[in-house]
Short mmCIF file of C-alpha atoms in Angstrom, two decimals:
data_model
loop_
_atom_site.label_atom_id
_atom_site.label_comp_id
_atom_site.label_asym_id
_atom_site.label_seq_id
_atom_site.Cartn_x
_atom_site.Cartn_y
_atom_site.Cartn_z
CA ARG G 791 154.77 82.71 150.34
CA LYS G 792 151.98 80.14 150.61
CA GLU G 793 154.24 77.35 149.36
CA ILE G 794 156.97 78.22 151.86
CA ASN G 795 154.51 78.39 154.76
CA LEU G 796 153.09 75.01 153.76
CA TRP G 797 156.63 73.62 153.77
CA ALA G 798 157.22 75.02 157.28
CA ALA G 799 153.96 73.50 158.53
CA ALA G 800 154.84 70.09 157.10
CA ALA G 801 158.40 70.23 158.47
CA THR G 802 157.18 71.07 162.01
CA ASN G 803 154.15 68.75 162.12
CA ASN G 804 151.85 71.81 161.99
CA LEU G 805 153.32 73.42 165.10
CA ILE G 806 154.38 76.35 162.93
CA LEU G 807 151.78 77.20 160.31
CA GLU G 808 153.35 80.45 159.10
CA ILE G 809 156.96 81.58 158.97
CA LEU G 810 156.57 84.31 156.34
CA PRO G 811 153.98 86.89 157.46
CA GLU G 812 151.82 88.97 155.16
CA GLY G 813 153.91 91.57 153.35
CA SER G 814 157.24 89.83 153.93
CA LEU G 815 157.76 89.27 150.20
CA THR G 816 157.72 92.02 147.57
CA ASP G 817 158.45 92.38 143.87
CA LEU G 818 162.08 92.93 144.86
CA SER G 819 162.35 89.59 146.69
CA ARG G 820 164.73 87.25 144.90
CA PHE G 821 165.26 84.30 147.24
CA VAL G 822 164.15 82.78 150.56
CA LEU G 823 166.37 80.45 152.60
CA THR G 824 164.47 78.37 155.17
CA ASN G 825 165.33 75.76 157.77
CA ALA G 826 163.25 73.99 160.38
CA ILE G 827 163.69 71.71 163.39
CA TYR G 828 161.03 69.51 164.99
CA PHE G 829 161.53 67.83 168.38
CA LYS G 830 159.17 65.47 170.18
CA GLY G 831 160.41 63.87 173.39
CA ALA G 832 158.61 61.61 175.87
CA TRP G 833 159.66 61.89 179.50
CA GLU G 834 161.72 59.00 180.82
CA THR G 835 159.46 59.27 183.89
CA ARG G 836 156.01 60.52 182.93
CA PHE G 837 153.85 62.69 185.13
CA PRO G 838 150.52 60.94 185.95
CA LYS G 839 147.68 63.00 184.48
CA LYS G 840 145.43 62.18 187.44
CA LEU G 841 147.79 64.07 189.75
CA THR G 842 147.78 67.28 187.69
CA GLU G 843 145.95 70.07 189.52
CA ASP G 844 145.56 73.83 189.32
CA ARG G 845 147.77 75.95 191.53
CA GLU G 846 148.91 79.55 191.68
CA PHE G 847 151.90 80.69 189.64
CA TYR G 848 153.44 83.95 190.86
CA ARG G 849 154.41 86.42 188.16
CA LEU G 850 157.04 89.15 188.04
CA ASP G 851 156.69 92.74 189.20
CA GLY G 852 153.89 92.06 191.65
CA ALA G 853 151.37 91.02 189.01
CA ASP G 854 148.45 88.96 190.27
CA PRO G 855 149.16 85.22 190.33
CA VAL G 856 147.49 82.99 187.75
CA GLU G 857 145.92 79.56 188.18
CA VAL G 858 147.55 77.00 185.90
CA PRO G 859 147.80 73.17 185.77
CA PHE G 860 150.81 71.83 187.66
CA MET G 861 152.29 68.39 187.00
CA THR G 862 153.66 66.33 189.88
CA LEU G 863 155.01 62.88 190.72
CA PRO G 864 153.68 60.63 193.51
CA GLY G 865 155.55 60.34 196.80
CA GLU G 866 159.26 60.84 197.30
CA CYS G 867 161.19 60.53 194.05
CA GLN G 868 164.76 60.03 192.96
CA LEU G 869 165.38 62.84 190.51
CA PHE G 870 168.26 64.75 188.99
CA VAL G 871 168.27 67.92 191.14
CA SER G 872 171.17 70.19 192.09
CA TYR G 873 171.12 73.00 194.62
CA ASN G 874 173.28 75.98 193.77
CA GLU G 875 173.86 79.42 195.24
CA GLY G 876 170.61 81.24 194.54
CA PHE G 877 168.97 78.66 192.31
CA LYS G 878 168.29 74.98 191.79
CA VAL G 879 168.30 72.87 188.66
CA LEU G 880 166.02 69.98 187.71
CA LYS G 881 166.98 67.68 184.85
CA LEU G 882 164.19 65.71 183.22
CA PRO G 883 165.60 63.17 180.76
CA TYR G 884 163.69 62.14 177.66
CA LYS G 885 163.41 58.53 176.56
CA ALA G 886 166.26 57.46 174.34
CA GLY G 887 165.49 57.39 170.64
CA ASP G 888 166.90 55.33 167.81
CA ASP G 889 170.18 57.26 167.89
CA ALA G 890 172.10 55.80 170.84
CA MET G 891 174.72 58.53 170.45
CA SER G 892 172.26 61.28 171.45
CA ARG G 893 170.76 61.94 174.87
CA TYR G 894 168.26 64.75 175.37
CA SER G 895 166.99 66.35 178.57
CA MET G 896 165.04 69.39 179.68
CA CYS G 897 166.87 71.38 182.35
CA VAL G 898 164.79 73.73 184.50
CA PHE G 899 166.73 76.53 186.22
CA LEU G 900 164.60 77.83 189.12
CA PRO G 901 165.73 80.88 191.14
CA ASP G 902 165.20 80.72 194.89
CA GLU G 903 163.52 84.13 194.88
CA GLU G 904 160.20 84.71 193.15
CA GLU G 905 161.63 87.77 191.40
CA GLY G 906 165.07 86.23 190.88
CA LEU G 907 164.98 85.15 187.24
CA HIS G 908 166.89 88.07 185.73
CA ASP G 909 169.54 88.02 188.50
CA MET G 910 169.97 84.27 188.02
CA VAL G 911 170.45 84.60 184.27
CA ARG G 912 172.86 87.50 184.76
CA SER G 913 174.95 85.50 187.26
CA LEU G 914 175.09 82.53 184.88
CA GLU G 915 176.35 84.82 182.12
CA GLU G 916 178.99 86.32 184.42
CA VAL G 917 180.26 82.90 185.53
CA GLY G 918 180.48 81.72 181.94
CA GLY G 919 181.26 78.18 180.96
CA SER G 920 178.65 75.68 179.89
CA LEU G 921 175.10 75.34 181.17
CA LEU G 922 175.90 71.67 181.73
CA ASP G 923 178.34 72.71 184.46
CA HIS G 924 175.27 73.35 186.64
CA VAL G 925 173.21 70.35 185.56
CA PRO G 926 173.00 67.48 188.09
CA MET G 927 174.62 64.17 187.19
CA TYR G 928 173.33 62.10 190.12
CA HIS G 929 169.92 61.42 191.65
CA SER G 930 168.71 63.19 194.77
CA SER G 931 165.72 62.36 196.94
CA VAL G 932 162.96 64.90 196.30
CA ARG G 933 159.87 64.99 198.49
CA GLU G 934 157.77 67.08 196.15
CA ILE G 935 158.05 68.29 192.58
CA LEU G 936 155.66 70.71 190.92
CA LEU G 937 156.11 71.93 187.36
CA PRO G 938 153.53 73.89 185.38
CA MET G 939 152.36 72.78 181.98
CA PHE G 940 153.10 75.45 179.41
CA LYS G 941 153.11 76.28 175.73
CA LEU G 942 155.26 79.10 174.41
CA SER G 943 155.29 80.70 170.99
CA PHE G 944 157.84 83.27 169.85
CA PHE G 945 158.19 85.15 166.57
CA CYS G 946 160.52 87.98 165.60
CA GLY G 947 162.52 89.58 162.83
CA LEU G 948 166.23 89.16 163.46
CA SER G 949 167.76 91.68 161.07
CA LYS G 950 168.29 94.35 163.76
CA VAL G 951 169.74 91.76 166.13
CA LEU G 952 172.15 90.49 163.50
CA ARG G 953 173.22 94.02 162.59
CA GLY G 954 173.83 94.69 166.28
CA LEU G 955 176.07 91.63 166.38
CA GLY G 956 178.16 92.99 163.53
CA VAL G 957 176.51 91.38 160.51
CA GLN G 958 176.36 94.55 158.44
CA GLU G 959 177.69 93.94 154.94
CA ALA G 960 175.25 91.14 154.08
CA PHE G 961 172.39 93.64 154.41
CA SER G 962 174.11 96.36 152.39
CA LYS G 963 174.70 97.09 148.70
CA GLU G 964 178.24 95.74 149.17
CA ALA G 965 176.90 92.26 149.98
CA ASP G 966 178.59 89.39 148.15
CA LEU G 967 176.30 86.36 148.13
CA SER G 968 177.87 84.76 145.07
CA GLY G 969 178.67 81.64 147.06
CA ILE G 970 174.98 80.75 147.35
CA MET G 971 173.58 82.31 144.20
CA GLU G 972 173.81 81.46 140.52
CA LYS G 973 175.96 83.77 138.44
CA SER G 974 172.91 84.91 136.53
CA VAL G 975 171.48 86.39 139.73
CA CYS G 976 173.34 89.49 140.79
CA ASP G 977 172.96 92.53 142.99
CA VAL G 978 171.23 90.75 145.88
CA ARG G 979 171.47 91.30 149.61
CA LEU G 980 169.76 90.11 152.76
CA ASP G 981 166.55 91.95 153.54
CA GLU G 982 165.05 90.27 156.62
CA VAL G 983 165.46 87.18 158.80
CA PHE G 984 162.36 85.72 160.46
CA HIS G 985 162.48 83.23 163.33
CA LYS G 986 159.61 81.43 165.03
CA ALA G 987 159.69 78.82 167.80
CA VAL G 988 156.99 76.84 169.62
CA VAL G 989 157.55 74.72 172.74
CA GLU G 990 154.82 72.72 174.50
CA VAL G 991 155.37 70.83 177.78
CA ASN G 992 152.81 68.47 179.33
CA GLU G 993 152.61 65.25 181.39
CA GLU G 994 153.83 63.07 178.54
CA GLY G 995 156.79 65.11 177.37
CA THR G 996 157.73 67.98 175.10
CA VAL G 997 156.92 68.96 171.55
CA ALA G 998 158.99 71.77 170.07
CA ALA G 999 159.71 73.27 166.70
CA ALA G 1000 161.62 76.21 165.27
CA CYS G 1001 161.81 77.65 161.80
CA THR G 1002 163.98 80.40 160.34
CA ALA G 1003 163.53 82.14 157.01
CA VAL G 1004 166.07 84.44 155.42
CA VAL G 1005 164.65 86.75 152.77
CA GLY G 1006 167.08 88.24 150.27
CA ARG G 1007 166.60 90.97 147.78
CA LYS G 1008 167.89 93.40 144.54
CA LYS G 1009 179.38 73.18 190.97
CA GLN G 1010 176.63 72.62 194.05
CA CYS G 1011 176.65 74.04 197.65
CA ALA G 1012 175.99 72.31 200.97
CA ARG G 1013 172.46 73.67 201.46
CA ARG G 1014 169.83 71.06 200.66
CA SER G 1015 166.15 71.17 199.91
CA LEU G 1016 163.66 68.38 199.44
CA GLU G 1017 161.35 70.24 197.10
CA PHE G 1018 161.35 71.57 193.58
CA ILE G 1019 158.32 73.80 193.24
CA ALA G 1020 158.40 75.86 190.05
CA ASP G 1021 155.61 78.27 190.99
CA HIS G 1022 157.42 81.41 189.82
CA PRO G 1023 159.34 82.45 186.68
CA PHE G 1024 162.11 80.10 185.57
CA ALA G 1025 164.35 79.31 182.62
CA PHE G 1026 164.39 76.06 180.68
CA TYR G 1027 166.83 74.55 178.22
CA ILE G 1028 166.40 71.46 176.06
CA VAL G 1029 169.92 70.12 175.67
CA GLU G 1030 171.68 67.30 173.88
CA GLU G 1031 174.00 66.14 176.66
CA VAL G 1032 176.65 64.35 174.58
CA SER G 1033 177.53 67.44 172.55
CA GLY G 1034 176.31 70.02 175.08
CA ALA G 1035 174.22 71.69 172.40
CA VAL G 1036 171.24 73.76 173.51
CA VAL G 1037 168.44 72.92 171.08
CA PHE G 1038 165.69 75.10 172.58
CA ALA G 1039 165.70 77.66 175.38
CA GLY G 1040 163.18 79.99 176.97
CA HIS G 1041 161.85 81.77 180.03
CA VAL G 1042 158.46 80.86 181.51
CA LEU G 1043 156.99 84.08 182.89
CA ASP G 1044 153.29 83.20 182.69
CA PRO G 1045 152.26 79.60 181.87
CA SER G 1046 148.69 80.75 181.23
CA SER G 1047 149.86 82.67 178.15
CA SER G 1048 151.38 81.17 175.01
CA GLN G 1049 153.24 84.37 174.09
#
């Protein structure tokens, strides 16, 4: 367990110090499959630290607002912003890396209503298609942009989720894992799947990491706005635009909390 956690820490630049919690391995444990991803992106246009100031962020269900640091850009800016029915989208590109074939951005989906996050997500699911269908491709003039700094951490066991999605046999006595196991190891099945992700956003850019361990055992509308003020719950997606792959995703409900 210690060796695997040290591997996860090294693979994620110490963003994730533990992927296997206490008690996750027993005398019946036979194998652990792990993978990790580490992402560090600098904004193409950085937010000046001297302009960051505390403002109120309004939470769901009438909870008291919290004071958190908000990043902003000076004056009127040309940004990637689209205005849709019920929500707007801000795309913040990251600086290009060594791989010219990849292009990463953070896309912030902000509902118009303070309590509109769940309805927005539901409507996106009903419409279907790709998230990139809603992401702006051209610059718009934005008078003011405010985006809170945040750090999110998420950990869970995924076995129940996977079973709910129909992955049943791999967790049962009928499991056949011979394709990944040596012939000398028999009678094994999946026991638990752990997943942990950390995402941190500040004036310079984004640092994110995710690690998973598998334990086995015996279109825009006409309405326009000149502001993008993310002072209430929103969704974010870090996407690779060439492939359309979503690398990280999350909901910011309270930027003052890392959970």
